[in-house]
Amino acid sequence: MTKPVVSAASHILAHTPNLARYGSKPSRELPKNPDQKSKFLSSLRSFDEAMGYPPNQAYLGAIHPREMPERPRVGKTVPGSSRFTPDGEAMPEEEFLGLMAAVDEFSLIVLDGPVAERAAEALAKHPLSKKFNLERLENVAEDAEAAGAETGGLPLYLGEEVAGAVKTAHSEDESLTANILLENLACKATGVLALLHLIEDHDIDPESIDFVLTCGEEAVGDRYQRGGGNMAKAMASLAGLTQSSGADIKNFCAAPLPAMVFAGALVNSGVFKRVAVAAGGSLPKLGMKFQGHLRNDLPVLEDVMGGVALLIEADDGASPLLRLDTVGRHRVAMGGSNPQIMQALAVEPLERTGISMLEVDDYATELHDPEVTEPQGSGNVPERNYRMIASLAARKGEMSKDQIDEFVAERGMPGFAPTQGHLASAICYLPHALRRLTTGDAQRVHMLAKGSLFLGRMSQLSDGMSVLLERNPTES
């Protein structure tokens, strides 16, 4: 058996304010109220505003979440904010439209000529330009408004101008309508960008990766198999992982941790030497809580799509260990209340392996940005979870109740992730965890993710998984 380690991770954001109107909530609510639509469009952030927003800079690794300024953070900018960060980048929208066209293998996206030219010019200057198929941008310039109308497609905007369109691929297949294809292409593009940063920024031979597991929230398929997949192989192909195959892991918001555990098990068993885990962003969740933002005179904060990629491989003597013996799972017999879920994920795995809850330096759980969630009444999700974990530690007798605030401050952290559930559920902290466990002073990071299975109307159950990352004892 070979001990698996997590050796590298990358995060990206695509700033997509003009795609936010196609998020599930805005697409349903804005047509009902022209005044609300006008306010929505006038409340979209510029790229510089979104890029410099402290939670976004924390997501991209420029600062640790605990280093964010005090709230309110809206309107604040991290000093020296940069598009390119230690963990990846934030991509402007026009470039992202070009990137979606570059990863489109079926001529589904058209762009107006000037937009295609500007996007191609910008992507040609990108550090990863040699990895982009920019030749496709030479063939996408059409009358976007006409092309969209002719195919029952969807216009793409930059401000008030129509900049492009997504075509419908089949007039009688609801899984191949323009809005579904836009979701899938946006997910594919963000996932590919994250994979390319993983490979290039960490000097990884793409041909050394044997398998890719994706853990996003899209449902790629057609009318006969609506969520059939396989986004993993599609991303692997465009990222140049020519010796890899892949498969998709689905578990609602919890999916990244099962994907990490499955990848670790494949390495541990010797089936594969190197497995990448990746996920693109969720376009339906753009603008999900916009009504609360507008009521509180805030900008539309859900204007970015995220991407993540990481590499799990055999023990290299330096990278943090993925402790498969600490995997926690929410069994069918467990109840679905938050204390019961946290007992299964945060307490039982550590108890089973003889590790005190106070021997964990950082807990990473649902790290949604509370400035996004609170205005719409969803509360401060991370704080609620951390206080629950701390209360369970106190109930075990590992500390007193009056130490709960100290536990939350020292082992928890403020929420900073976009409200794209699979990215907020622990995986958003992974690059920070790797630094803390190699060049920092942490020994253990516990990652916990929860999933809402009842959303699919197939089960009343919740779900979740957890796993411990630990400093490699052989690290010099």
GROMACS .gro file of C-alpha atoms in nm:
model
  476
    1MET     CA    1   0.000   0.000   0.000
    2THR     CA    2   0.122   0.351  -0.087
    3LYS     CA    3   0.036   0.647   0.131
    4PRO     CA    4  -0.139   0.917  -0.074
    5VAL     CA    5  -0.050   1.285  -0.047
    6VAL     CA    6  -0.203   1.603  -0.181
    7SER     CA    7   0.088   1.764  -0.359
    8ALA     CA    8  -0.063   2.068  -0.533
    9ALA     CA    9  -0.383   2.269  -0.572
   10SER     CA   10  -0.500   2.562  -0.782
   11HIS     CA   11  -0.802   2.794  -0.771
   12ILE     CA   12  -0.943   3.030  -1.030
   13LEU     CA   13  -1.231   3.274  -1.058
   14ALA     CA   14  -1.404   3.397  -1.371
   15HIS     CA   15  -1.577   3.732  -1.328
   16THR     CA   16  -1.909   3.686  -1.508
   17PRO     CA   17  -2.148   3.968  -1.410
   18ASN     CA   18  -2.333   3.964  -1.741
   19LEU     CA   19  -2.390   3.590  -1.715
   20ALA     CA   20  -2.548   3.644  -1.373
   21ARG     CA   21  -2.883   3.722  -1.539
   22TYR     CA   22  -2.886   3.356  -1.645
   23GLY     CA   23  -2.845   3.226  -1.292
   24SER     CA   24  -3.148   3.027  -1.185
   25LYS     CA   25  -3.296   3.289  -0.952
   26PRO     CA   26  -3.237   3.599  -1.171
   27SER     CA   27  -3.361   3.421  -1.484
   28ARG     CA   28  -3.690   3.348  -1.308
   29GLU     CA   29  -3.739   3.672  -1.116
   30LEU     CA   30  -3.601   3.952  -1.332
   31PRO     CA   31  -3.850   3.911  -1.621
   32LYS     CA   32  -4.134   3.965  -1.371
   33ASN     CA   33  -4.013   4.307  -1.261
   34PRO     CA   34  -3.852   4.554  -1.507
   35ASP     CA   35  -3.755   4.793  -1.227
   36GLN     CA   36  -3.579   4.515  -1.039
   37LYS     CA   37  -3.401   4.410  -1.357
   38SER     CA   38  -3.279   4.766  -1.410
   39LYS     CA   39  -3.148   4.784  -1.053
   40PHE     CA   40  -2.987   4.441  -1.092
   41LEU     CA   41  -2.799   4.545  -1.404
   42SER     CA   42  -2.688   4.874  -1.250
   43SER     CA   43  -2.561   4.690  -0.940
   44LEU     CA   44  -2.311   4.467  -1.120
   45ARG     CA   45  -1.949   4.507  -1.011
   46SER     CA   46  -1.654   4.598  -1.228
   47PHE     CA   47  -1.373   4.349  -1.266
   48ASP     CA   48  -1.142   4.549  -1.039
   49GLU     CA   49  -1.410   4.567  -0.768
   50ALA     CA   50  -1.474   4.194  -0.779
   51MET     CA   51  -1.107   4.097  -0.807
   52GLY     CA   52  -0.999   4.313  -0.512
   53TYR     CA   53  -1.289   4.205  -0.288
   54PRO     CA   54  -1.115   4.049   0.017
   55PRO     CA   55  -1.307   3.715   0.014
   56ASN     CA   56  -1.218   3.668  -0.353
   57GLN     CA   57  -0.853   3.741  -0.282
   58ALA     CA   58  -0.868   3.486   0.001
   59TYR     CA   59  -1.019   3.229  -0.235
   60LEU     CA   60  -0.733   3.292  -0.478
   61GLY     CA   61  -0.467   3.256  -0.208
   62ALA     CA   62  -0.342   3.614  -0.195
   63ILE     CA   63  -0.433   3.633   0.175
   64HIS     CA   64  -0.537   3.382   0.438
   65PRO     CA   65  -0.907   3.407   0.534
   66ARG     CA   66  -0.808   3.514   0.885
   67GLU     CA   67  -0.618   3.807   0.733
   68MET     CA   68  -0.927   3.960   0.573
   69PRO     CA   69  -1.022   4.306   0.701
   70GLU     CA   70  -1.307   4.344   0.945
   71ARG     CA   71  -1.658   4.350   0.807
   72PRO     CA   72  -1.812   4.506   0.614
   73ARG     CA   73  -1.578   4.397   0.337
   74VAL     CA   74  -1.795   4.513   0.049
   75GLY     CA   75  -1.627   4.814  -0.107
   76LYS     CA   76  -1.288   4.726   0.037
   77THR     CA   77  -0.991   4.611  -0.167
   78VAL     CA   78  -0.693   4.408  -0.056
   79PRO     CA   79  -0.384   4.630  -0.098
   80GLY     CA   80  -0.179   4.523  -0.396
   81SER     CA   81  -0.455   4.303  -0.533
   82SER     CA   82  -0.350   4.129  -0.849
   83ARG     CA   83  -0.531   3.930  -1.112
   84PHE     CA   84  -0.271   3.654  -1.085
   85THR     CA   85  -0.216   3.509  -0.739
   86PRO     CA   86  -0.024   3.223  -0.578
   87ASP     CA   87  -0.310   2.983  -0.646
   88GLY     CA   88  -0.430   3.090  -0.989
   89GLU     CA   89  -0.611   3.391  -1.129
   90ALA     CA   90  -0.926   3.594  -1.173
   91MET     CA   91  -1.023   3.618  -1.542
   92PRO     CA   92  -1.219   3.916  -1.682
   93GLU     CA   93  -1.548   3.842  -1.855
   94GLU     CA   94  -1.456   3.926  -2.213
   95GLU     CA   95  -1.158   3.693  -2.195
   96PHE     CA   96  -1.378   3.429  -2.039
   97LEU     CA   97  -1.622   3.449  -2.331
   98GLY     CA   98  -1.321   3.385  -2.554
   99LEU     CA   99  -1.211   3.095  -2.335
  100MET     CA  100  -1.557   2.938  -2.355
  101ALA     CA  101  -1.537   2.965  -2.733
  102ALA     CA  102  -1.189   2.810  -2.725
  103VAL     CA  103  -1.311   2.504  -2.532
  104ASP     CA  104  -1.627   2.471  -2.745
  105GLU     CA  105  -1.576   2.171  -2.974
  106PHE     CA  106  -1.919   2.183  -3.143
  107SER     CA  107  -1.946   2.545  -3.266
  108LEU     CA  108  -2.211   2.629  -3.010
  109ILE     CA  109  -2.078   2.976  -2.925
  110VAL     CA  110  -2.057   3.269  -3.163
  111LEU     CA  111  -1.906   3.608  -3.077
  112ASP     CA  112  -1.937   3.942  -3.249
  113GLY     CA  113  -1.628   4.016  -3.454
  114PRO     CA  114  -1.476   4.290  -3.235
  115VAL     CA  115  -1.542   4.086  -2.919
  116ALA     CA  116  -1.377   3.779  -3.072
  117GLU     CA  117  -1.077   3.989  -3.179
  118ARG     CA  118  -1.031   4.151  -2.839
  119ALA     CA  119  -1.072   3.821  -2.656
  120ALA     CA  120  -0.822   3.650  -2.885
  121GLU     CA  121  -0.573   3.933  -2.839
  122ALA     CA  122  -0.605   3.920  -2.461
  123LEU     CA  123  -0.581   3.540  -2.443
  124ALA     CA  124  -0.275   3.547  -2.670
  125LYS     CA  125  -0.097   3.750  -2.400
  126HIS     CA  126  -0.206   3.516  -2.122
  127PRO     CA  127   0.067   3.311  -1.948
  128LEU     CA  128  -0.119   2.995  -2.053
  129SER     CA  129  -0.179   3.112  -2.411
  130LYS     CA  130   0.002   2.818  -2.568
  131LYS     CA  131  -0.246   2.585  -2.401
  132PHE     CA  132  -0.554   2.763  -2.540
  133ASN     CA  133  -0.696   2.666  -2.878
  134LEU     CA  134  -0.712   3.019  -3.008
  135GLU     CA  135  -0.768   2.902  -3.364
  136ARG     CA  136  -1.131   2.841  -3.272
  137LEU     CA  137  -1.171   3.212  -3.206
  138GLU     CA  138  -1.097   3.278  -3.573
  139ASN     CA  139  -1.414   3.094  -3.670
  140VAL     CA  140  -1.666   3.216  -3.412
  141ALA     CA  141  -1.726   3.567  -3.544
  142GLU     CA  142  -2.086   3.592  -3.668
  143ASP     CA  143  -2.385   3.818  -3.630
  144ALA     CA  144  -2.442   3.694  -3.277
  145GLU     CA  145  -2.793   3.833  -3.241
  146ALA     CA  146  -2.908   3.670  -3.563
  147ALA     CA  147  -2.734   3.340  -3.488
  148GLY     CA  148  -2.895   3.318  -3.148
  149ALA     CA  149  -3.239   3.400  -3.280
  150GLU     CA  150  -3.217   3.152  -3.568
  151THR     CA  151  -3.130   2.858  -3.342
  152GLY     CA  152  -3.349   2.943  -3.045
  153GLY     CA  153  -3.028   3.041  -2.870
  154LEU     CA  154  -2.931   3.270  -2.587
  155PRO     CA  155  -2.764   3.611  -2.625
  156LEU     CA  156  -2.443   3.684  -2.437
  157TYR     CA  157  -2.396   4.038  -2.312
  158LEU     CA  158  -2.117   4.274  -2.221
  159GLY     CA  159  -2.294   4.561  -2.053
  160GLU     CA  160  -2.594   4.658  -2.264
  161GLU     CA  161  -2.448   4.521  -2.586
  162VAL     CA  162  -2.504   4.176  -2.732
  163ALA     CA  163  -2.153   4.032  -2.751
  164GLY     CA  164  -2.230   3.678  -2.861
  165ALA     CA  165  -2.474   3.392  -2.845
  166VAL     CA  166  -2.501   3.029  -2.745
  167LYS     CA  167  -2.688   2.811  -2.992
  168THR     CA  168  -2.935   2.540  -2.907
  169ALA     CA  169  -2.792   2.206  -3.021
  170HIS     CA  170  -3.120   2.019  -3.061
  171SER     CA  171  -3.467   2.170  -3.080
  172GLU     CA  172  -3.635   1.867  -2.919
  173ASP     CA  173  -3.387   1.787  -2.642
  174GLU     CA  174  -3.424   1.984  -2.320
  175SER     CA  175  -3.074   1.878  -2.214
  176LEU     CA  176  -2.923   2.045  -2.521
  177THR     CA  177  -3.096   2.382  -2.502
  178ALA     CA  178  -2.880   2.693  -2.511
  179ASN     CA  179  -2.913   2.767  -2.139
  180ILE     CA  180  -2.803   2.414  -2.039
  181LEU     CA  181  -2.516   2.421  -2.287
  182LEU     CA  182  -2.406   2.759  -2.150
  183GLU     CA  183  -2.399   2.612  -1.798
  184ASN     CA  184  -2.191   2.319  -1.918
  185LEU     CA  185  -1.951   2.524  -2.128
  186ALA     CA  186  -1.893   2.770  -1.844
  187CYS     CA  187  -1.825   2.479  -1.608
  188LYS     CA  188  -1.592   2.319  -1.860
  189ALA     CA  189  -1.398   2.641  -1.920
  190THR     CA  190  -1.348   2.719  -1.549
  191GLY     CA  191  -1.242   2.359  -1.478
  192VAL     CA  192  -0.997   2.354  -1.767
  193LEU     CA  193  -0.847   2.686  -1.657
  194ALA     CA  194  -0.796   2.548  -1.305
  195LEU     CA  195  -0.635   2.231  -1.442
  196LEU     CA  196  -0.400   2.431  -1.664
  197HIS     CA  197  -0.290   2.642  -1.368
  198LEU     CA  198  -0.233   2.326  -1.165
  199ILE     CA  199  -0.007   2.184  -1.435
  200GLU     CA  200   0.180   2.500  -1.530
  201ASP     CA  201   0.214   2.669  -1.190
  202HIS     CA  202   0.336   2.350  -1.021
  203ASP     CA  203   0.553   2.220  -1.307
  204ILE     CA  204   0.359   1.894  -1.345
  205ASP     CA  205   0.409   1.672  -1.648
  206PRO     CA  206   0.055   1.646  -1.790
  207GLU     CA  207   0.129   1.300  -1.928
  208SER     CA  208   0.211   1.175  -1.577
  209ILE     CA  209  -0.152   1.206  -1.466
  210ASP     CA  210  -0.338   0.878  -1.503
  211PHE     CA  211  -0.694   0.972  -1.414
  212VAL     CA  212  -0.916   1.276  -1.351
  213LEU     CA  213  -1.217   1.288  -1.121
  214THR     CA  214  -1.448   1.588  -1.146
  215CYS     CA  215  -1.682   1.692  -0.866
  216GLY     CA  216  -1.885   1.980  -1.007
  217GLU     CA  217  -2.258   2.044  -1.005
  218GLU     CA  218  -2.332   2.035  -1.377
  219ALA     CA  219  -2.533   1.757  -1.546
  220VAL     CA  220  -2.382   1.684  -1.887
  221GLY     CA  221  -2.591   1.456  -2.104
  222ASP     CA  222  -2.879   1.431  -2.348
  223ARG     CA  223  -3.246   1.339  -2.325
  224TYR     CA  224  -3.167   0.971  -2.279
  225GLN     CA  225  -2.914   1.021  -1.996
  226ARG     CA  226  -2.943   1.371  -1.863
  227GLY     CA  227  -2.653   1.359  -1.620
  228GLY     CA  228  -2.446   1.092  -1.795
  229GLY     CA  229  -2.115   1.286  -1.803
  230ASN     CA  230  -1.817   1.269  -1.860
  231MET     CA  231  -1.689   1.620  -1.784
  232ALA     CA  232  -1.366   1.481  -1.641
  233LYS     CA  233  -1.244   1.339  -1.969
  234ALA     CA  234  -1.359   1.649  -2.157
  235MET     CA  235  -1.150   1.868  -1.924
  236ALA     CA  236  -0.853   1.628  -1.935
  237SER     CA  237  -0.850   1.640  -2.314
  238LEU     CA  238  -0.840   2.019  -2.333
  239ALA     CA  239  -0.582   2.046  -2.055
  240GLY     CA  240  -0.345   1.820  -2.248
  241LEU     CA  241  -0.365   1.520  -2.014
  242THR     CA  242  -0.324   1.283  -2.306
  243GLN     CA  243  -0.251   0.971  -2.098
  244SER     CA  244  -0.545   1.023  -1.866
  245SER     CA  245  -0.901   0.901  -1.855
  246GLY     CA  246  -1.166   1.022  -1.612
  247ALA     CA  247  -1.506   1.005  -1.450
  248ASP     CA  248  -1.746   1.236  -1.268
  249ILE     CA  249  -1.835   1.216  -0.898
  250LYS     CA  250  -2.178   1.346  -0.795
  251ASN     CA  251  -2.275   1.416  -0.434
  252PHE     CA  252  -2.431   1.762  -0.441
  253CYS     CA  253  -2.219   2.010  -0.240
  254ALA     CA  254  -2.020   1.735  -0.070
  255ALA     CA  255  -1.873   1.591  -0.393
  256PRO     CA  256  -1.515   1.727  -0.368
  257LEU     CA  257  -1.432   1.530  -0.054
  258PRO     CA  258  -1.554   1.193  -0.185
  259ALA     CA  259  -1.357   1.271  -0.500
  260MET     CA  260  -1.043   1.335  -0.290
  261VAL     CA  261  -1.099   1.016  -0.092
  262PHE     CA  262  -1.161   0.807  -0.405
  263ALA     CA  263  -0.851   0.956  -0.566
  264GLY     CA  264  -0.647   0.877  -0.255
  265ALA     CA  265  -0.780   0.521  -0.251
  266LEU     CA  266  -0.684   0.471  -0.616
  267VAL     CA  267  -0.330   0.584  -0.536
  268ASN     CA  268  -0.319   0.388  -0.210
  269SER     CA  269  -0.420   0.066  -0.387
  270GLY     CA  270  -0.168   0.112  -0.666
  271VAL     CA  271  -0.431   0.135  -0.940
  272PHE     CA  272  -0.301   0.477  -1.045
  273LYS     CA  273   0.007   0.677  -0.949
  274ARG     CA  274  -0.131   1.026  -1.003
  275VAL     CA  275  -0.497   1.134  -0.993
  276ALA     CA  276  -0.621   1.488  -1.048
  277VAL     CA  277  -0.946   1.615  -0.898
  278ALA     CA  278  -1.113   1.911  -1.067
  279ALA     CA  279  -1.434   2.110  -1.069
  280GLY     CA  280  -1.569   2.400  -1.267
  281GLY     CA  281  -1.816   2.660  -1.150
  282SER     CA  282  -2.194   2.655  -1.125
  283LEU     CA  283  -2.363   2.914  -1.346
  284PRO     CA  284  -2.715   2.847  -1.204
  285LYS     CA  285  -2.593   2.979  -0.867
  286LEU     CA  286  -2.491   3.318  -1.004
  287GLY     CA  287  -2.708   3.587  -0.850
  288MET     CA  288  -2.879   3.330  -0.630
  289LYS     CA  289  -2.929   3.576  -0.341
  290PHE     CA  290  -2.944   3.895  -0.543
  291GLN     CA  291  -3.276   4.008  -0.396
  292GLY     CA  292  -3.125   4.043  -0.049
  293HIS     CA  293  -2.831   4.232  -0.196
  294LEU     CA  294  -3.052   4.480  -0.379
  295ARG     CA  295  -3.274   4.532  -0.072
  296ASN     CA  296  -2.964   4.627   0.125
  297ASP     CA  297  -2.817   4.849  -0.149
  298LEU     CA  298  -2.532   4.608  -0.207
  299PRO     CA  299  -2.381   4.512  -0.541
  300VAL     CA  300  -2.470   4.174  -0.688
  301LEU     CA  301  -2.201   3.976  -0.506
  302GLU     CA  302  -2.261   3.640  -0.672
  303ASP     CA  303  -2.091   3.747  -0.994
  304VAL     CA  304  -1.802   3.499  -1.011
  305MET     CA  305  -1.769   3.137  -1.110
  306GLY     CA  306  -1.494   2.936  -0.948
  307GLY     CA  307  -1.275   2.646  -1.046
  308VAL     CA  308  -1.048   2.413  -0.854
  309ALA     CA  309  -0.792   2.148  -0.940
  310LEU     CA  310  -0.564   1.938  -0.721
  311LEU     CA  311  -0.322   1.649  -0.753
  312ILE     CA  312  -0.312   1.337  -0.536
  313GLU     CA  313  -0.016   1.104  -0.576
  314ALA     CA  314   0.208   0.858  -0.398
  315ASP     CA  315   0.396   0.982  -0.092
  316ASP     CA  316   0.673   1.218  -0.201
  317GLY     CA  317   0.811   1.270   0.148
  318ALA     CA  318   0.708   1.635   0.165
  319SER     CA  319   0.343   1.690   0.075
  320PRO     CA  320   0.065   1.659   0.335
  321LEU     CA  321  -0.069   1.310   0.389
  322LEU     CA  322  -0.429   1.229   0.303
  323ARG     CA  323  -0.523   1.018   0.606
  324LEU     CA  324  -0.761   0.757   0.463
  325ASP     CA  325  -0.794   0.600   0.808
  326THR     CA  326  -0.968   0.920   0.925
  327VAL     CA  327  -1.243   0.928   0.663
  328GLY     CA  328  -1.573   1.025   0.821
  329ARG     CA  329  -1.905   0.956   0.654
  330HIS     CA  330  -2.267   1.031   0.723
  331ARG     CA  331  -2.419   0.686   0.747
  332VAL     CA  332  -2.780   0.615   0.652
  333ALA     CA  333  -2.862   0.542   1.016
  334MET     CA  334  -2.747   0.885   1.131
  335GLY     CA  335  -3.003   1.160   1.179
  336GLY     CA  336  -3.006   1.466   0.958
  337SER     CA  337  -2.978   1.743   1.216
  338ASN     CA  338  -2.667   1.959   1.214
  339PRO     CA  339  -2.538   1.821   1.549
  340GLN     CA  340  -2.580   1.464   1.423
  341ILE     CA  341  -2.403   1.541   1.096
  342MET     CA  342  -2.116   1.715   1.275
  343GLN     CA  343  -2.089   1.426   1.521
  344ALA     CA  344  -2.042   1.188   1.228
  345LEU     CA  345  -1.799   1.408   1.037
  346ALA     CA  346  -1.604   1.607   1.295
  347VAL     CA  347  -1.604   1.393   1.608
  348GLU     CA  348  -1.627   1.023   1.523
  349PRO     CA  349  -1.332   1.000   1.277
  350LEU     CA  350  -1.093   1.170   1.522
  351GLU     CA  351  -1.224   0.968   1.815
  352ARG     CA  352  -1.175   0.647   1.617
  353THR     CA  353  -0.812   0.729   1.539
  354GLY     CA  354  -0.722   0.863   1.884
  355ILE     CA  355  -0.681   1.228   1.784
  356SER     CA  356  -0.813   1.499   2.012
  357MET     CA  357  -1.030   1.767   1.854
  358LEU     CA  358  -0.783   2.019   1.997
  359GLU     CA  359  -0.499   1.851   1.807
  360VAL     CA  360  -0.650   1.980   1.482
  361ASP     CA  361  -0.516   2.321   1.384
  362ASP     CA  362  -0.778   2.418   1.125
  363TYR     CA  363  -1.127   2.294   1.050
  364ALA     CA  364  -1.248   2.361   0.697
  365THR     CA  365  -1.622   2.327   0.650
  366GLU     CA  366  -1.893   2.517   0.456
  367LEU     CA  367  -1.704   2.841   0.407
  368HIS     CA  368  -1.969   3.052   0.233
  369ASP     CA  369  -1.906   3.427   0.243
  370PRO     CA  370  -2.157   3.559   0.502
  371GLU     CA  371  -2.176   3.897   0.330
  372VAL     CA  372  -2.343   3.708   0.045
  373THR     CA  373  -2.571   3.487   0.254
  374GLU     CA  374  -2.684   3.709   0.542
  375PRO     CA  375  -2.875   3.975   0.341
  376GLN     CA  376  -3.106   3.702   0.206
  377GLY     CA  377  -3.161   3.546   0.547
  378SER     CA  378  -2.930   3.244   0.526
  379GLY     CA  379  -2.717   3.357   0.816
  380ASN     CA  380  -2.347   3.306   0.881
  381VAL     CA  381  -2.304   2.942   0.781
  382PRO     CA  382  -1.935   2.897   0.879
  383GLU     CA  383  -1.980   3.057   1.220
  384ARG     CA  384  -2.281   2.837   1.289
  385ASN     CA  385  -2.085   2.524   1.197
  386TYR     CA  386  -1.776   2.621   1.395
  387ARG     CA  387  -1.976   2.690   1.706
  388MET     CA  388  -2.139   2.349   1.667
  389ILE     CA  389  -1.800   2.176   1.632
  390ALA     CA  390  -1.671   2.366   1.935
  391SER     CA  391  -1.980   2.270   2.136
  392LEU     CA  392  -1.922   1.903   2.053
  393ALA     CA  393  -1.561   1.934   2.170
  394ALA     CA  394  -1.687   2.087   2.495
  395ARG     CA  395  -1.944   1.812   2.536
  396LYS     CA  396  -1.664   1.558   2.503
  397GLY     CA  397  -1.486   1.731   2.789
  398GLU     CA  398  -1.188   1.839   2.579
  399MET     CA  399  -1.246   2.201   2.675
  400SER     CA  400  -1.492   2.413   2.871
  401LYS     CA  401  -1.793   2.595   2.730
  402ASP     CA  402  -1.631   2.931   2.795
  403GLN     CA  403  -1.356   2.836   2.546
  404ILE     CA  404  -1.596   2.806   2.253
  405ASP     CA  405  -1.519   3.156   2.121
  406GLU     CA  406  -1.146   3.085   2.143
  407PHE     CA  407  -1.190   2.756   1.955
  408VAL     CA  408  -1.385   2.928   1.677
  409ALA     CA  409  -1.127   3.206   1.645
  410GLU     CA  410  -0.821   2.981   1.645
  411ARG     CA  411  -0.943   2.672   1.458
  412GLY     CA  412  -1.218   2.821   1.247
  413MET     CA  413  -1.211   3.108   1.002
  414PRO     CA  414  -1.440   3.363   0.839
  415GLY     CA  415  -1.631   3.246   0.533
  416PHE     CA  416  -1.479   3.359   0.205
  417ALA     CA  417  -1.597   3.130  -0.075
  418PRO     CA  418  -1.849   3.209  -0.349
  419THR     CA  419  -2.187   3.049  -0.286
  420GLN     CA  420  -2.119   2.768  -0.530
  421GLY     CA  421  -2.178   2.491  -0.280
  422HIS     CA  422  -1.926   2.233  -0.397
  423LEU     CA  423  -1.648   2.494  -0.391
  424ALA     CA  424  -1.746   2.638  -0.053
  425SER     CA  425  -1.761   2.295   0.113
  426ALA     CA  426  -1.406   2.266   0.246
  427ILE     CA  427  -1.223   2.234  -0.089
  428CYS     CA  428  -1.188   2.615  -0.107
  429TYR     CA  429  -0.944   2.596   0.183
  430LEU     CA  430  -0.718   2.331   0.031
  431PRO     CA  431  -0.440   2.556  -0.109
  432HIS     CA  432  -0.422   2.734   0.227
  433ALA     CA  433  -0.412   2.398   0.403
  434LEU     CA  434  -0.121   2.280   0.190
  435ARG     CA  435   0.079   2.591   0.278
  436ARG     CA  436  -0.007   2.563   0.646
  437LEU     CA  437   0.103   2.198   0.648
  438THR     CA  438   0.430   2.252   0.462
  439THR     CA  439   0.575   2.600   0.513
  440GLY     CA  440   0.341   2.697   0.799
  441ASP     CA  441   0.308   2.577   1.157
  442ALA     CA  442   0.002   2.352   1.129
  443GLN     CA  443   0.012   1.977   1.190
  444ARG     CA  444  -0.343   1.879   1.096
  445VAL     CA  445  -0.631   2.022   0.892
  446HIS     CA  446  -0.972   1.856   0.908
  447MET     CA  447  -1.189   1.898   0.598
  448LEU     CA  448  -1.566   1.844   0.625
  449ALA     CA  449  -1.830   1.869   0.353
  450LYS     CA  450  -2.207   1.830   0.369
  451GLY     CA  451  -2.453   1.749   0.092
  452SER     CA  452  -2.830   1.800   0.065
  453LEU     CA  453  -2.952   1.483  -0.105
  454PHE     CA  454  -3.316   1.578  -0.058
  455LEU     CA  455  -3.279   1.845  -0.326
  456GLY     CA  456  -3.318   1.579  -0.595
  457ARG     CA  457  -3.649   1.456  -0.446
  458MET     CA  458  -3.512   1.104  -0.438
  459SER     CA  459  -3.432   1.083  -0.067
  460GLN     CA  460  -3.501   1.266   0.257
  461LEU     CA  461  -3.139   1.211   0.361
  462SER     CA  462  -2.850   1.449   0.405
  463ASP     CA  463  -2.495   1.337   0.334
  464GLY     CA  464  -2.137   1.428   0.407
  465MET     CA  465  -1.777   1.318   0.423
  466SER     CA  466  -1.464   1.431   0.602
  467VAL     CA  467  -1.094   1.355   0.591
  468LEU     CA  468  -0.783   1.470   0.774
  469LEU     CA  469  -0.475   1.619   0.612
  470GLU     CA  470  -0.156   1.584   0.815
  471ARG     CA  471   0.196   1.723   0.792
  472ASN     CA  472   0.427   1.469   0.634
  473PRO     CA  473   0.654   1.338   0.912
  474THR     CA  474   0.938   1.278   0.665
  475GLU     CA  475   0.936   1.642   0.549
  476SER     CA  476   1.279   1.788   0.598
   0.00000   0.00000   0.00000
